[in-house]
PDB file of C-alpha atoms in Angstrom:
ATOM      1  CA  MET A  23      95.304  97.096 128.943  1.00  0.00           C
ATOM      2  CA  VAL A  24      96.520 100.574 127.986  1.00  0.00           C
ATOM      3  CA  GLU A  25      96.630 101.227 124.247  1.00  0.00           C
ATOM      4  CA  ASN A  26      99.809 102.834 122.943  1.00  0.00           C
ATOM      5  CA  THR A  27      98.757 105.882 120.954  1.00  0.00           C
ATOM      6  CA  GLN A  28     102.255 107.057 120.140  1.00  0.00           C
ATOM      7  CA  GLU A  29     104.288 106.333 117.048  1.00  0.00           C
ATOM      8  CA  ARG A  30     107.992 106.955 116.562  1.00  0.00           C
ATOM      9  CA  TYR A  31     109.266 109.113 113.719  1.00  0.00           C
ATOM     10  CA  VAL A  32     112.710 109.834 112.317  1.00  0.00           C
ATOM     11  CA  ILE A  33     112.848 113.628 112.168  1.00  0.00           C
ATOM     12  CA  PHE A  34     114.783 115.286 109.360  1.00  0.00           C
ATOM     13  CA  LYS A  35     115.186 118.711 107.823  1.00  0.00           C
ATOM     14  CA  LEU A  36     114.680 120.070 104.319  1.00  0.00           C
ATOM     15  CA  LYS A  37     115.607 123.740 104.144  1.00  0.00           C
ATOM     16  CA  ASN A  38     114.111 125.171 107.360  1.00  0.00           C
ATOM     17  CA  GLU A  39     111.259 122.718 107.846  1.00  0.00           C
ATOM     18  CA  PHE A  40     111.100 119.573 109.943  1.00  0.00           C
ATOM     19  CA  TYR A  41     109.661 116.393 108.460  1.00  0.00           C
ATOM     20  CA  GLY A  42     109.004 112.952 109.894  1.00  0.00           C
ATOM     21  CA  ILE A  43     109.079 109.399 108.517  1.00  0.00           C
ATOM     22  CA  ASN A  44     107.489 106.610 110.525  1.00  0.00           C
ATOM     23  CA  ILE A  45     110.422 104.667 111.958  1.00  0.00           C
ATOM     24  CA  ASN A  46     108.850 101.369 110.865  1.00  0.00           C
ATOM     25  CA  TYR A  47     109.977 102.157 107.296  1.00  0.00           C
ATOM     26  CA  VAL A  48     113.533 103.242 108.145  1.00  0.00           C
ATOM     27  CA  GLN A  49     116.223 100.596 107.734  1.00  0.00           C
ATOM     28  CA  THR A  50     119.351 102.707 108.095  1.00  0.00           C
ATOM     29  CA  ILE A  51     120.629 106.274 107.874  1.00  0.00           C
ATOM     30  CA  GLU A  52     123.774 106.759 105.828  1.00  0.00           C
ATOM     31  CA  LYS A  53     126.182 109.620 105.290  1.00  0.00           C
ATOM     32  CA  MET A  54     126.329 110.797 101.694  1.00  0.00           C
ATOM     33  CA  ILE A  55     128.118 108.322  99.468  1.00  0.00           C
ATOM     34  CA  GLU A  56     128.720 108.267  95.744  1.00  0.00           C
ATOM     35  CA  ILE A  57     125.445 108.227  93.812  1.00  0.00           C
ATOM     36  CA  THR A  58     125.477 106.853  90.273  1.00  0.00           C
ATOM     37  CA  ARG A  59     123.161 108.733  87.905  1.00  0.00           C
ATOM     38  CA  VAL A  60     120.624 106.716  85.967  1.00  0.00           C
ATOM     39  CA  PRO A  61     119.953 107.998  82.433  1.00  0.00           C
ATOM     40  CA  LYS A  62     116.399 109.139  81.641  1.00  0.00           C
ATOM     41  CA  ALA A  63     115.218 108.810  85.240  1.00  0.00           C
ATOM     42  CA  ASN A  64     112.827 111.398  86.704  1.00  0.00           C
ATOM     43  CA  ALA A  65     114.596 114.586  87.817  1.00  0.00           C
ATOM     44  CA  TYR A  66     113.974 113.793  91.494  1.00  0.00           C
ATOM     45  CA  VAL A  67     115.650 110.354  91.155  1.00  0.00           C
ATOM     46  CA  LYS A  68     119.222 111.147  92.069  1.00  0.00           C
ATOM     47  CA  GLY A  69     120.494 107.732  90.978  1.00  0.00           C
ATOM     48  CA  VAL A  70     121.487 104.534  92.740  1.00  0.00           C
ATOM     49  CA  ILE A  71     123.894 103.613  95.514  1.00  0.00           C
ATOM     50  CA  ASN A  72     125.644 100.384  96.353  1.00  0.00           C
ATOM     51  CA  LEU A  73     124.638  99.765  99.958  1.00  0.00           C
ATOM     52  CA  ARG A  74     126.642  96.818 101.222  1.00  0.00           C
ATOM     53  CA  GLY A  75     126.184  94.969  97.931  1.00  0.00           C
ATOM     54  CA  GLU A  76     122.550  95.940  97.347  1.00  0.00           C
ATOM     55  CA  ILE A  77     121.638  98.477  94.666  1.00  0.00           C
ATOM     56  CA  VAL A  78     119.300 101.098  96.153  1.00  0.00           C
ATOM     57  CA  PRO A  79     117.518 103.850  94.165  1.00  0.00           C
ATOM     58  CA  VAL A  80     117.872 107.295  95.742  1.00  0.00           C
ATOM     59  CA  ILE A  81     115.316 110.108  95.616  1.00  0.00           C
ATOM     60  CA  ASP A  82     116.233 113.732  96.331  1.00  0.00           C
ATOM     61  CA  LEU A  83     113.372 114.883  98.567  1.00  0.00           C
ATOM     62  CA  ARG A  84     114.103 118.570  97.910  1.00  0.00           C
ATOM     63  CA  LYS A  85     113.404 117.976  94.216  1.00  0.00           C
ATOM     64  CA  ARG A  86     110.478 115.653  94.899  1.00  0.00           C
ATOM     65  CA  PHE A  87     108.808 118.235  97.166  1.00  0.00           C
ATOM     66  CA  ASN A  88     109.712 121.204  94.928  1.00  0.00           C
ATOM     67  CA  VAL A  89     111.911 122.743  97.614  1.00  0.00           C
ATOM     68  CA  GLU A  90     114.757 124.967  96.398  1.00  0.00           C
ATOM     69  CA  SER A  91     117.881 122.857  95.672  1.00  0.00           C
ATOM     70  CA  SER A  92     121.137 123.213  97.566  1.00  0.00           C
ATOM     71  CA  ASP A  93     124.518 121.515  97.635  1.00  0.00           C
ATOM     72  CA  TYR A  94     125.010 118.541  99.925  1.00  0.00           C
ATOM     73  CA  ASP A  95     127.170 119.130 102.991  1.00  0.00           C
ATOM     74  CA  LYS A  96     128.573 117.211 105.959  1.00  0.00           C
ATOM     75  CA  ASP A  97     125.093 116.992 107.522  1.00  0.00           C
ATOM     76  CA  SER A  98     123.369 115.575 104.414  1.00  0.00           C
ATOM     77  CA  ARG A  99     122.091 112.037 104.839  1.00  0.00           C
ATOM     78  CA  ILE A 100     120.414 109.234 102.921  1.00  0.00           C
ATOM     79  CA  ILE A 101     117.517 107.716 104.851  1.00  0.00           C
ATOM     80  CA  VAL A 102     117.114 104.167 103.512  1.00  0.00           C
ATOM     81  CA  ASN A 103     113.526 102.937 103.799  1.00  0.00           C
ATOM     82  CA  LYS A 104     111.978  99.558 103.153  1.00  0.00           C
ATOM     83  CA  ILE A 105     108.736 100.106 101.264  1.00  0.00           C
ATOM     84  CA  ASP A 106     106.849  97.019 100.075  1.00  0.00           C
ATOM     85  CA  ASP A 107     110.050  94.932 100.390  1.00  0.00           C
ATOM     86  CA  VAL A 108     112.025  97.400  98.253  1.00  0.00           C
ATOM     87  CA  LEU A 109     114.818  99.578  99.624  1.00  0.00           C
ATOM     88  CA  VAL A 110     114.629 103.247  98.633  1.00  0.00           C
ATOM     89  CA  GLY A 111     116.891 106.063  99.809  1.00  0.00           C
ATOM     90  CA  PHE A 112     115.744 109.616 100.494  1.00  0.00           C
ATOM     91  CA  VAL A 113     118.365 112.401 100.434  1.00  0.00           C
ATOM     92  CA  VAL A 114     117.685 114.961 103.187  1.00  0.00           C
ATOM     93  CA  ASP A 115     119.567 117.973 104.555  1.00  0.00           C
ATOM     94  CA  SER A 116     120.074 116.412 107.987  1.00  0.00           C
ATOM     95  CA  VAL A 117     118.577 113.915 110.398  1.00  0.00           C
ATOM     96  CA  THR A 118     117.950 115.402 113.800  1.00  0.00           C
ATOM     97  CA  GLU A 119     116.445 112.751 116.064  1.00  0.00           C
ATOM     98  CA  VAL A 120     113.790 110.127 116.681  1.00  0.00           C
ATOM     99  CA  LYS A 121     110.667 111.368 118.444  1.00  0.00           C
ATOM    100  CA  GLU A 122     107.441 109.855 119.660  1.00  0.00           C
ATOM    101  CA  ILE A 123     104.312 111.696 118.601  1.00  0.00           C
ATOM    102  CA  ASP A 124     101.003 110.999 120.275  1.00  0.00           C
ATOM    103  CA  GLN A 125      98.133 110.416 117.844  1.00  0.00           C
ATOM    104  CA  ASP A 126      96.243 113.202 119.597  1.00  0.00           C
ATOM    105  CA  ASN A 127      98.982 115.609 118.480  1.00  0.00           C
ATOM    106  CA  ILE A 128      98.694 114.736 114.778  1.00  0.00           C
ATOM    107  CA  ASP A 129      96.294 116.735 112.651  1.00  0.00           C
ATOM    108  CA  TYR A 130      95.126 114.790 109.607  1.00  0.00           C
ATOM    109  CA  SER A 131      92.232 117.091 108.792  1.00  0.00           C
ATOM    110  CA  ILE A 132      94.198 119.806 106.999  1.00  0.00           C
ATOM    111  CA  VAL A 133      95.664 117.361 104.488  1.00  0.00           C
ATOM    112  CA  ASP A 134      93.863 115.901 101.516  1.00  0.00           C
ATOM    113  CA  GLU A 135      94.872 114.171  98.318  1.00  0.00           C
ATOM    114  CA  GLY A 136      95.321 117.459  96.473  1.00  0.00           C
ATOM    115  CA  PHE A 137      97.606 118.955  99.101  1.00  0.00           C
ATOM    116  CA  ASN A 138     101.249 118.801  98.012  1.00  0.00           C
ATOM    117  CA  ASP A 139     100.487 115.867  95.687  1.00  0.00           C
ATOM    118  CA  GLY A 140      99.480 113.779  98.697  1.00  0.00           C
ATOM    119  CA  PHE A 141     103.013 113.413 100.111  1.00  0.00           C
ATOM    120  CA  ILE A 142     101.869 114.661 103.483  1.00  0.00           C
ATOM    121  CA  LYS A 143      99.793 112.418 105.710  1.00  0.00           C
ATOM    122  CA  GLY A 144      99.531 114.750 108.675  1.00  0.00           C
ATOM    123  CA  ILE A 145     101.000 117.545 110.737  1.00  0.00           C
ATOM    124  CA  GLY A 146     102.522 116.557 114.063  1.00  0.00           C
ATOM    125  CA  LYS A 147     103.037 118.840 117.021  1.00  0.00           C
ATOM    126  CA  ILE A 148     105.554 118.406 119.814  1.00  0.00           C
ATOM    127  CA  ASP A 149     105.442 121.353 122.197  1.00  0.00           C
ATOM    128  CA  GLU A 150     105.886 124.316 119.828  1.00  0.00           C
ATOM    129  CA  GLN A 151     107.576 122.320 117.036  1.00  0.00           C
ATOM    130  CA  ILE A 152     105.643 121.521 113.855  1.00  0.00           C
ATOM    131  CA  ILE A 153     106.627 118.330 112.026  1.00  0.00           C
ATOM    132  CA  ILE A 154     105.334 117.494 108.554  1.00  0.00           C
ATOM    133  CA  LEU A 155     104.678 113.746 108.457  1.00  0.00           C
ATOM    134  CA  ILE A 156     105.207 112.245 105.030  1.00  0.00           C
ATOM    135  CA  ASP A 157     103.511 109.288 103.397  1.00  0.00           C
ATOM    136  CA  VAL A 158     106.464 107.307 102.031  1.00  0.00           C
ATOM    137  CA  ASN A 159     104.283 105.346  99.605  1.00  0.00           C
ATOM    138  CA  LYS A 160     103.105 108.568  97.953  1.00  0.00           C
ATOM    139  CA  VAL A 161     106.693 109.735  97.480  1.00  0.00           C
ATOM    140  CA  LEU A 162     107.171 106.817  95.096  1.00  0.00           C
ATOM    141  CA  ASP A 163     103.929 107.396  93.168  1.00  0.00           C
ATOM    142  CA  ASN A 164     104.148 109.248  89.879  1.00  0.00           C
TER     143      ASN A 164
END
């Protein structure tokens, strides 16, 4: 039996960098909709959305990763993830595609707990493209 060493990632952009979320967490990808601010929430918590009757908190990944802010545009998306049975949305600049990355093309060695607050779990390579793979659980940690 041949072992599958590839995992699928939803690839998205923040500023000029490509990032990836393991597709097993992604429930849906939505165009920008009205986000209701929540008083006294962390600055990176954009607010909540009503997604088909379910209230979903939304995190602005630019703010969470300390990337320069910009206005949302027609390409901006909310990637809704299911993390420990809770839906959480991540605002990103755009979603480009779904790609398979072979485990042999992911470098985990350059990342440690102190690197970028632990958001990054590895660096994936597809041909000449570099994709920063994020640890969705760490995005929610304080």
